[in-house]
Short mmCIF file of C-alpha atoms in Angstrom, two decimals:
data_model
loop_
_atom_site.label_atom_id
_atom_site.label_comp_id
_atom_site.label_asym_id
_atom_site.label_seq_id
_atom_site.Cartn_x
_atom_site.Cartn_y
_atom_site.Cartn_z
CA UNK A 1 107.52 90.74 96.41
CA UNK A 2 106.37 90.94 99.78
CA UNK A 3 106.06 94.33 101.69
CA UNK A 4 109.13 93.80 103.61
CA UNK A 5 110.80 93.06 100.38
CA UNK A 6 109.36 96.24 98.59
CA UNK A 7 110.22 98.28 101.67
CA UNK A 8 113.86 97.52 101.80
CA UNK A 9 114.35 98.36 98.06
CA UNK A 10 112.17 101.53 98.76
CA UNK A 11 114.46 102.61 101.50
CA UNK A 12 117.15 103.09 99.46
CA UNK A 13 115.70 105.72 97.51
CA UNK A 14 117.58 108.79 99.65
CA UNK A 15 120.38 110.53 98.15
CA UNK A 16 123.01 109.22 101.22
CA UNK A 17 121.70 105.66 100.53
CA UNK A 18 121.21 104.91 96.91
CA UNK A 19 123.96 103.82 94.74
CA UNK A 20 121.97 105.25 91.62
CA UNK A 21 124.52 107.32 89.67
CA UNK A 22 122.75 108.82 86.82
CA UNK A 23 119.24 108.88 85.03
CA UNK A 24 118.24 108.26 81.51
CA UNK A 25 115.10 109.09 79.95
CA UNK A 26 113.08 110.97 77.33
CA UNK A 27 110.41 113.45 77.06
CA UNK A 28 107.20 112.90 75.16
CA UNK A 29 104.47 115.03 73.91
CA UNK A 30 100.77 114.42 73.93
CA UNK A 31 100.93 113.02 70.24
CA UNK A 32 103.66 110.22 71.48
CA UNK A 33 106.33 111.88 69.62
CA UNK A 34 109.88 111.74 71.53
CA UNK A 35 110.92 115.43 71.67
CA UNK A 36 114.32 114.91 73.47
CA UNK A 37 116.51 112.28 75.14
CA UNK A 38 118.75 113.01 78.38
CA UNK A 39 121.25 111.21 80.31
CA UNK A 40 122.04 112.98 83.68
CA UNK A 41 124.48 112.35 86.26
CA UNK A 42 122.58 112.74 89.77
CA UNK A 43 125.92 114.50 90.94
CA UNK A 44 125.21 117.35 88.32
CA UNK A 45 122.10 117.90 90.50
CA UNK A 46 121.44 120.04 93.58
CA UNK A 47 120.99 118.43 96.80
CA UNK A 48 117.01 119.50 96.82
CA UNK A 49 116.56 118.06 93.16
CA UNK A 50 118.27 114.75 94.08
CA UNK A 51 115.99 114.40 97.03
CA UNK A 52 112.72 115.32 94.76
CA UNK A 53 113.85 112.82 92.14
CA UNK A 54 114.50 110.02 94.51
CA UNK A 55 110.95 110.80 95.86
CA UNK A 56 109.79 110.43 92.51
CA UNK A 57 111.08 107.20 91.74
CA UNK A 58 110.37 106.00 94.75
CA UNK A 59 106.63 106.32 94.29
CA UNK A 60 107.03 103.69 91.69
CA UNK A 61 107.42 101.20 94.57
CA UNK A 62 104.52 102.70 96.49
CA UNK A 63 100.79 101.55 97.21
CA UNK A 64 99.22 98.29 97.99
CA UNK A 65 100.36 94.87 96.81
CA UNK A 66 97.53 93.44 94.55
CA UNK A 67 96.24 96.60 93.90
CA UNK A 68 98.92 99.16 92.92
CA UNK A 69 101.81 96.71 92.82
CA UNK A 70 101.25 93.73 90.54
CA UNK A 71 103.75 90.75 90.11
CA UNK A 72 104.25 90.02 86.34
CA UNK A 73 105.53 86.63 85.79
CA UNK A 74 107.19 85.12 83.04
CA UNK A 75 107.10 81.76 81.55
CA UNK A 76 109.98 79.57 81.23
CA UNK A 77 109.96 79.65 77.75
CA UNK A 78 109.95 83.41 77.72
CA UNK A 79 113.02 83.56 79.88
CA UNK A 80 114.72 81.04 77.71
CA UNK A 81 114.63 83.43 74.42
CA UNK A 82 111.82 85.74 74.05
CA UNK A 83 112.33 89.28 72.59
CA UNK A 84 110.61 91.07 75.39
CA UNK A 85 112.57 89.14 78.50
CA UNK A 86 115.84 89.58 76.44
CA UNK A 87 115.53 93.30 76.15
CA UNK A 88 114.79 93.49 79.77
CA UNK A 89 117.97 91.43 80.77
CA UNK A 90 120.12 93.66 78.12
CA UNK A 91 118.98 96.86 80.23
CA UNK A 92 119.79 95.16 83.59
CA UNK A 93 122.95 93.86 82.70
CA UNK A 94 124.33 96.85 80.74
CA UNK A 95 123.40 99.15 83.40
CA UNK A 96 121.21 100.85 80.96
CA UNK A 97 124.34 101.46 78.93
CA UNK A 98 123.10 99.39 75.79
CA UNK A 99 121.79 102.30 73.49
CA UNK A 100 120.00 100.06 71.22
CA UNK A 101 118.03 98.18 74.12
CA UNK A 102 117.18 101.56 75.41
CA UNK A 103 115.77 103.02 72.40
CA UNK A 104 113.87 99.88 71.94
CA UNK A 105 112.20 100.32 75.21
CA UNK A 106 111.15 103.89 74.56
CA UNK A 107 109.69 102.83 71.28
CA UNK A 108 107.74 100.11 73.02
CA UNK A 109 106.54 102.66 75.79
CA UNK A 110 105.55 105.55 73.55
CA UNK A 111 103.94 103.03 71.29
CA UNK A 112 101.73 101.69 74.04
CA UNK A 113 101.43 104.78 76.57
CA UNK A 114 98.46 107.68 75.49
CA UNK A 115 98.16 110.59 77.84
CA UNK A 116 96.52 113.82 77.32
CA UNK A 117 99.59 115.67 78.46
CA UNK A 118 103.56 115.45 77.83
CA UNK A 119 105.18 112.82 79.71
CA UNK A 120 108.56 111.75 80.83
CA UNK A 121 110.02 108.49 80.93
CA UNK A 122 112.49 107.90 83.69
CA UNK A 123 115.08 104.84 83.72
CA UNK A 124 117.69 104.48 86.64
CA UNK A 125 119.82 101.41 87.55
CA UNK A 126 121.25 100.44 90.92
CA UNK A 127 123.60 97.46 92.15
CA UNK A 128 124.03 96.92 95.72
CA UNK A 129 125.35 94.11 98.24
CA UNK A 130 122.41 92.64 100.06
CA UNK A 131 122.83 92.61 103.67
CA UNK A 132 122.64 89.50 105.62
CA UNK A 133 119.94 88.44 107.92
CA UNK A 134 121.36 88.65 111.47
CA UNK A 135 120.12 86.57 114.46
CA UNK A 136 117.14 88.63 114.57
CA UNK A 137 115.05 88.77 111.51
CA UNK A 138 114.92 92.57 111.84
CA UNK A 139 118.63 92.90 111.87
CA UNK A 140 120.93 93.29 108.57
CA UNK A 141 124.55 92.51 108.49
CA UNK A 142 126.64 94.64 106.44
CA UNK A 143 129.03 92.14 104.79
CA UNK A 144 127.46 89.99 102.16
CA UNK A 145 128.51 88.23 98.95
CA UNK A 146 125.17 88.59 97.29
CA UNK A 147 124.85 91.65 94.66
CA UNK A 148 121.33 92.71 93.64
CA UNK A 149 121.11 94.77 90.17
CA UNK A 150 117.81 96.12 89.03
CA UNK A 151 116.43 98.82 86.97
CA UNK A 152 113.13 100.91 87.38
CA UNK A 153 111.02 102.84 84.76
CA UNK A 154 108.76 105.49 86.04
CA UNK A 155 106.41 107.12 83.24
CA UNK A 156 105.33 110.66 84.76
CA UNK A 157 102.97 113.28 83.44
CA UNK A 158 104.40 116.62 82.87
CA UNK A 159 101.47 119.14 83.43
CA UNK A 160 101.64 122.87 83.06
CA UNK A 161 101.15 125.04 86.23
CA UNK A 162 98.32 127.48 86.43
CA UNK A 163 98.98 131.32 86.13
CA UNK A 164 98.81 132.90 89.15
CA UNK A 165 99.71 136.47 90.44
CA UNK A 166 102.84 137.72 91.76
CA UNK A 167 103.81 141.11 93.25
CA UNK A 168 106.97 142.96 92.20
CA UNK A 169 108.69 144.88 95.07
CA UNK A 170 110.80 146.81 92.31
CA UNK A 171 107.99 147.67 90.08
CA UNK A 172 105.46 147.72 92.70
CA UNK A 173 102.89 145.99 90.53
CA UNK A 174 101.23 142.58 90.24
CA UNK A 175 102.08 140.30 87.20
CA UNK A 176 101.17 136.73 86.21
CA UNK A 177 104.11 134.29 86.71
CA UNK A 178 105.42 132.34 84.01
CA UNK A 179 103.79 129.20 83.16
CA UNK A 180 105.97 126.27 84.58
CA UNK A 181 105.95 122.73 83.12
CA UNK A 182 105.73 120.64 86.31
CA UNK A 183 106.72 116.78 86.54
CA UNK A 184 103.96 114.88 88.11
CA UNK A 185 104.06 111.42 90.41
CA UNK A 186 104.54 108.31 87.97
CA UNK A 187 100.94 107.02 86.61
CA UNK A 188 102.76 103.59 86.08
CA UNK A 189 106.21 101.93 85.61
CA UNK A 190 107.89 98.85 86.76
CA UNK A 191 111.12 97.47 88.32
CA UNK A 192 113.11 94.52 86.58
CA UNK A 193 113.90 92.05 88.05
CA UNK A 194 111.93 91.61 91.57
CA UNK A 195 113.73 91.28 94.72
CA UNK A 196 112.39 87.91 96.09
CA UNK A 197 113.74 85.97 99.02
CA UNK A 198 116.35 88.59 99.35
CA UNK A 199 117.89 87.92 95.82
CA UNK A 200 117.13 88.67 91.85
CA UNK A 201 114.02 86.55 90.30
CA UNK A 202 114.41 87.19 86.36
CA UNK A 203 111.09 85.21 86.02
CA UNK A 204 109.37 88.13 87.39
CA UNK A 205 108.94 92.13 87.21
CA UNK A 206 107.00 94.47 89.68
CA UNK A 207 104.31 96.57 87.76
CA UNK A 208 103.00 99.83 89.15
CA UNK A 209 99.83 101.48 88.50
CA UNK A 210 98.79 104.74 90.18
CA UNK A 211 94.86 104.16 89.04
CA UNK A 212 93.46 100.87 90.16
CA UNK A 213 90.67 101.21 87.40
CA UNK A 214 93.12 101.38 84.41
CA UNK A 215 95.03 97.94 83.79
CA UNK A 216 97.34 99.52 81.34
CA UNK A 217 97.01 96.17 79.07
CA UNK A 218 98.43 97.80 76.02
CA UNK A 219 101.79 98.70 78.02
CA UNK A 220 101.67 95.20 79.71
CA UNK A 221 101.54 93.49 76.15
CA UNK A 222 104.02 95.66 74.82
CA UNK A 223 106.83 95.40 77.45
CA UNK A 224 105.97 92.05 79.22
CA UNK A 225 103.90 90.09 76.50
CA UNK A 226 102.13 88.34 79.26
CA UNK A 227 98.62 88.45 81.22
CA UNK A 228 98.06 89.82 84.39
CA UNK A 229 94.98 89.85 86.86
CA UNK A 230 92.41 92.20 86.18
CA UNK A 231 92.52 95.65 87.47
CA UNK A 232 91.67 96.00 91.29
CA UNK A 233 88.58 98.25 90.61
CA UNK A 234 87.30 95.73 88.20
CA UNK A 235 87.90 92.89 90.51
CA UNK A 236 85.60 94.89 93.16
CA UNK A 237 82.98 95.37 90.30
CA UNK A 238 83.02 91.79 89.59
CA UNK A 239 82.93 90.41 93.03
CA UNK A 240 80.07 92.43 93.85
CA UNK A 241 78.35 91.45 90.67
CA UNK A 242 78.49 87.67 91.36
CA UNK A 243 77.31 87.90 94.87
CA UNK A 244 74.29 89.81 93.49
CA UNK A 245 73.65 87.56 90.61
CA UNK A 246 74.40 84.21 92.71
CA UNK A 247 72.48 85.09 95.91
CA UNK A 248 69.41 87.06 94.16
CA UNK A 249 67.01 87.60 96.92
CA UNK A 250 69.17 86.39 99.64
CA UNK A 251 71.81 89.16 98.95
CA UNK A 252 70.68 90.88 102.32
CA UNK A 253 72.27 93.57 104.22
CA UNK A 254 73.00 90.90 107.10
CA UNK A 255 74.94 88.41 104.42
CA UNK A 256 77.04 91.52 103.17
CA UNK A 257 77.62 92.59 106.69
CA UNK A 258 78.99 89.11 107.59
CA UNK A 259 81.33 89.03 104.42
CA UNK A 260 82.71 92.29 105.26
CA UNK A 261 82.83 91.69 109.00
CA UNK A 262 84.80 88.07 108.08
CA UNK A 263 87.19 89.69 105.77
CA UNK A 264 88.21 92.35 107.80
CA UNK A 265 88.93 89.97 110.52
CA UNK A 266 91.17 87.83 108.28
CA UNK A 267 93.12 91.25 107.45
CA UNK A 268 93.48 91.91 111.28
CA UNK A 269 94.41 88.59 111.85
CA UNK A 270 96.92 88.49 109.14
CA UNK A 271 98.63 91.89 110.21
CA UNK A 272 98.79 90.42 113.79
CA UNK A 273 100.82 87.44 112.55
CA UNK A 274 103.28 89.36 110.78
CA UNK A 275 103.17 87.12 107.85
CA UNK A 276 105.49 88.42 104.89
CA UNK A 277 103.19 86.67 102.21
CA UNK A 278 100.25 88.79 101.28
CA UNK A 279 96.89 87.63 102.31
CA UNK A 280 94.53 86.56 99.63
CA UNK A 281 90.85 85.72 99.83
CA UNK A 282 89.91 82.17 98.42
CA UNK A 283 86.68 81.19 97.02
CA UNK A 284 86.07 78.61 99.89
CA UNK A 285 86.80 81.36 102.31
CA UNK A 286 83.70 83.32 100.95
CA UNK A 287 81.59 80.07 100.49
CA UNK A 288 82.11 79.39 104.38
CA UNK A 289 80.87 82.75 105.34
CA UNK A 290 77.64 82.42 103.09
CA UNK A 291 76.89 78.91 104.22
CA UNK A 292 77.29 80.59 108.08
CA UNK A 293 74.64 83.02 107.08
CA UNK A 294 72.36 80.20 106.09
CA UNK A 295 72.49 80.82 102.56
CA UNK A 296 70.87 78.49 100.33
CA UNK A 297 72.95 75.67 99.17
CA UNK A 298 71.72 76.26 95.54
CA UNK A 299 72.96 80.02 95.76
CA UNK A 300 76.18 78.88 97.21
CA UNK A 301 76.89 76.69 94.51
CA UNK A 302 76.06 79.42 91.74
CA UNK A 303 78.42 81.85 93.35
CA UNK A 304 81.00 78.91 93.30
CA UNK A 305 80.54 78.56 89.50
CA UNK A 306 80.37 82.44 88.71
CA UNK A 307 83.61 82.90 90.81
CA UNK A 308 85.38 80.31 88.82
CA UNK A 309 83.94 81.61 85.33
CA UNK A 310 85.31 85.25 86.28
CA UNK A 311 88.74 84.38 88.59
CA UNK A 312 89.86 81.18 87.95
CA UNK A 313 89.29 77.75 90.09
CA UNK A 314 92.53 78.25 92.26
CA UNK A 315 92.34 82.23 92.41
CA UNK A 316 93.20 84.15 95.67
CA UNK A 317 91.82 87.77 95.50
CA UNK A 318 93.46 90.60 97.69
CA UNK A 319 91.36 91.52 100.34
CA UNK A 320 91.22 95.24 99.84
CA UNK A 321 90.01 94.64 96.08
CA UNK A 322 86.85 92.91 97.66
CA UNK A 323 85.99 95.27 100.84
CA UNK A 324 87.07 98.54 102.15
CA UNK A 325 88.03 97.70 105.93
CA UNK A 326 87.88 101.34 106.77
CA UNK A 327 84.50 101.86 105.77
CA UNK A 328 81.03 100.37 105.67
CA UNK A 329 78.45 102.47 103.47
CA UNK A 330 74.95 102.39 102.38
CA UNK A 331 73.54 103.79 99.52
CA UNK A 332 69.83 104.77 98.32
CA UNK A 333 68.73 106.93 95.50
CA UNK A 334 68.51 109.73 97.75
CA UNK A 335 70.39 109.01 100.99
CA UNK A 336 74.01 108.05 101.76
CA UNK A 337 74.88 106.56 105.19
CA UNK A 338 78.52 105.95 106.59
CA UNK A 339 79.23 103.77 109.40
CA UNK A 340 82.44 102.75 111.13
CA UNK A 341 83.16 98.89 110.34
CA UNK A 342 83.00 98.16 113.91
CA UNK A 343 79.57 99.55 114.27
CA UNK A 344 78.27 98.00 111.39
CA UNK A 345 75.87 96.23 113.42
CA UNK A 346 74.01 99.29 114.50
CA UNK A 347 72.30 99.33 110.92
CA UNK A 348 69.48 96.91 110.14
CA UNK A 349 66.81 96.58 107.77
CA UNK A 350 63.12 95.94 108.32
CA UNK A 351 59.80 95.95 106.83
CA UNK A 352 57.20 97.97 108.71
CA UNK A 353 53.62 98.04 107.49
CA UNK A 354 54.67 96.99 104.06
CA UNK A 355 57.21 99.82 103.65
CA UNK A 356 61.07 98.95 103.61
CA UNK A 357 63.33 100.78 106.18
CA UNK A 358 66.81 101.04 107.21
CA UNK A 359 67.08 101.52 110.69
CA UNK A 360 70.16 102.92 112.77
CA UNK A 361 70.39 102.23 116.51
CA UNK A 362 70.82 105.71 118.23
CA UNK A 363 70.60 106.34 121.77
CA UNK A 364 72.54 109.81 122.52
CA UNK A 365 74.93 111.96 120.97
CA UNK A 366 72.68 112.71 117.83
CA UNK A 367 73.29 115.65 115.91
CA UNK A 368 71.55 117.29 112.69
CA UNK A 369 73.70 120.05 110.83
CA UNK A 370 75.97 120.32 114.15
CA UNK A 371 72.68 120.60 116.46
CA UNK A 372 72.01 118.29 119.05
CA UNK A 373 68.50 116.80 119.13
CA UNK A 374 66.41 114.54 121.18
CA UNK A 375 64.81 111.60 119.70
CA UNK A 376 61.13 111.91 120.99
CA UNK A 377 59.58 108.62 122.32
#
C-alpha cells in the first residue's frame, strides 16, 4: 500500500466516518491464556469511548512504510488453498461472524505472542463504497460501484496504572486511588486484505509493528506463514556493518557524509516529486556514491558482494532504515557530537602531529553550558 492509500483508510477511523459497527476480541493474561472474550457494539459505548477506540485501532495503520508498516505478500499457491490464507478470507467474508475462524485466529495469536503483561486482541471489520477519483487526483466522487471490505487486528498491551494520591473533600484526607488497567497503543497488528490501487488485493496483508527491532517472526509464521524483510533496526545494523567491513580503512568521515547526503537528497527529491510509490535505495545507488568519493574499486566490489549476501541482488531498502535524515551524529568513547544534517560539512577529521582529531568549524555563537565564549587566536 502506498502512503496515500494507507492515509485514506486511516481517515475513516472517526466515529462519524467509520462503518465499523462492533468489536470482537479477547483478553489474554501474561501466561498466554485467554481469560475472556467479548463482542461489543460500538453503539453501546459513550462518544468519548468510541473516539478512544477508533484512535487505538488507527494506530495499527501508523508509522513509516518499510519501517513500521510492512507489506506481506502471499504466494499464488497460498491464495489457491493454504490454511493461513483461507482463514483470513473466512474472517473477511464473514465480517468476523465465523465463530470457528475467530477462535482459530485467537489460538494462533496467543500461541505466537509473548508479552510480560496482559494484552487485548482487538478485531474490527468494515465495508465501504470506494469513492472514485475525480478530474483532480485529490478529488473523490461519492458514488462508486466498488466496495472494499477488510478487517483489522490490533494487539494491545494492558498495563496497571501506578498508585497515586487523591484528596477526598468529604473526608478531608489523602488516599491512594485504585489501580486501573489501561489499554496501551498496539505493539503489533495487521490489516487484510490491502487497499491497492483503491481495490482489495487478497494477495497481500499490511503488517504493523510498533518497535522496529522486533520482527515478530513467530507471529508472522503463525498467521501468514511467509517470510518478511528483516526488521528496520536490523537492516540499519547490517548496512552499517557492510560498509565497515567492505570499505575497511576507506570507511572515512567524508565517505559516510557523502552517503548520508546523497540518500537525504534522494528523500527530498522523492517528496518533491509527490510520487505515490515509496522510495527504496538500491545497491547501485550506494555504489555510485562510493565510486564518486574515490573509493577503491576492490572495496566497491566487496560492498556489492556483501550487500547481495545479506539483502539479495535486487533488494531495495527504505531510506529511513539506512540513515536518519534528521540527525547527523558522531560518537567517540568520551564525546558525542550532534550536527544538523544540512551542516554536516562543518565537521572534518584531521591528523595533527600524529594525533587524530575531529574538527568543527566555529566562528561566532559558541556557548559552553549556556555561556557565550570566545575562541582565542
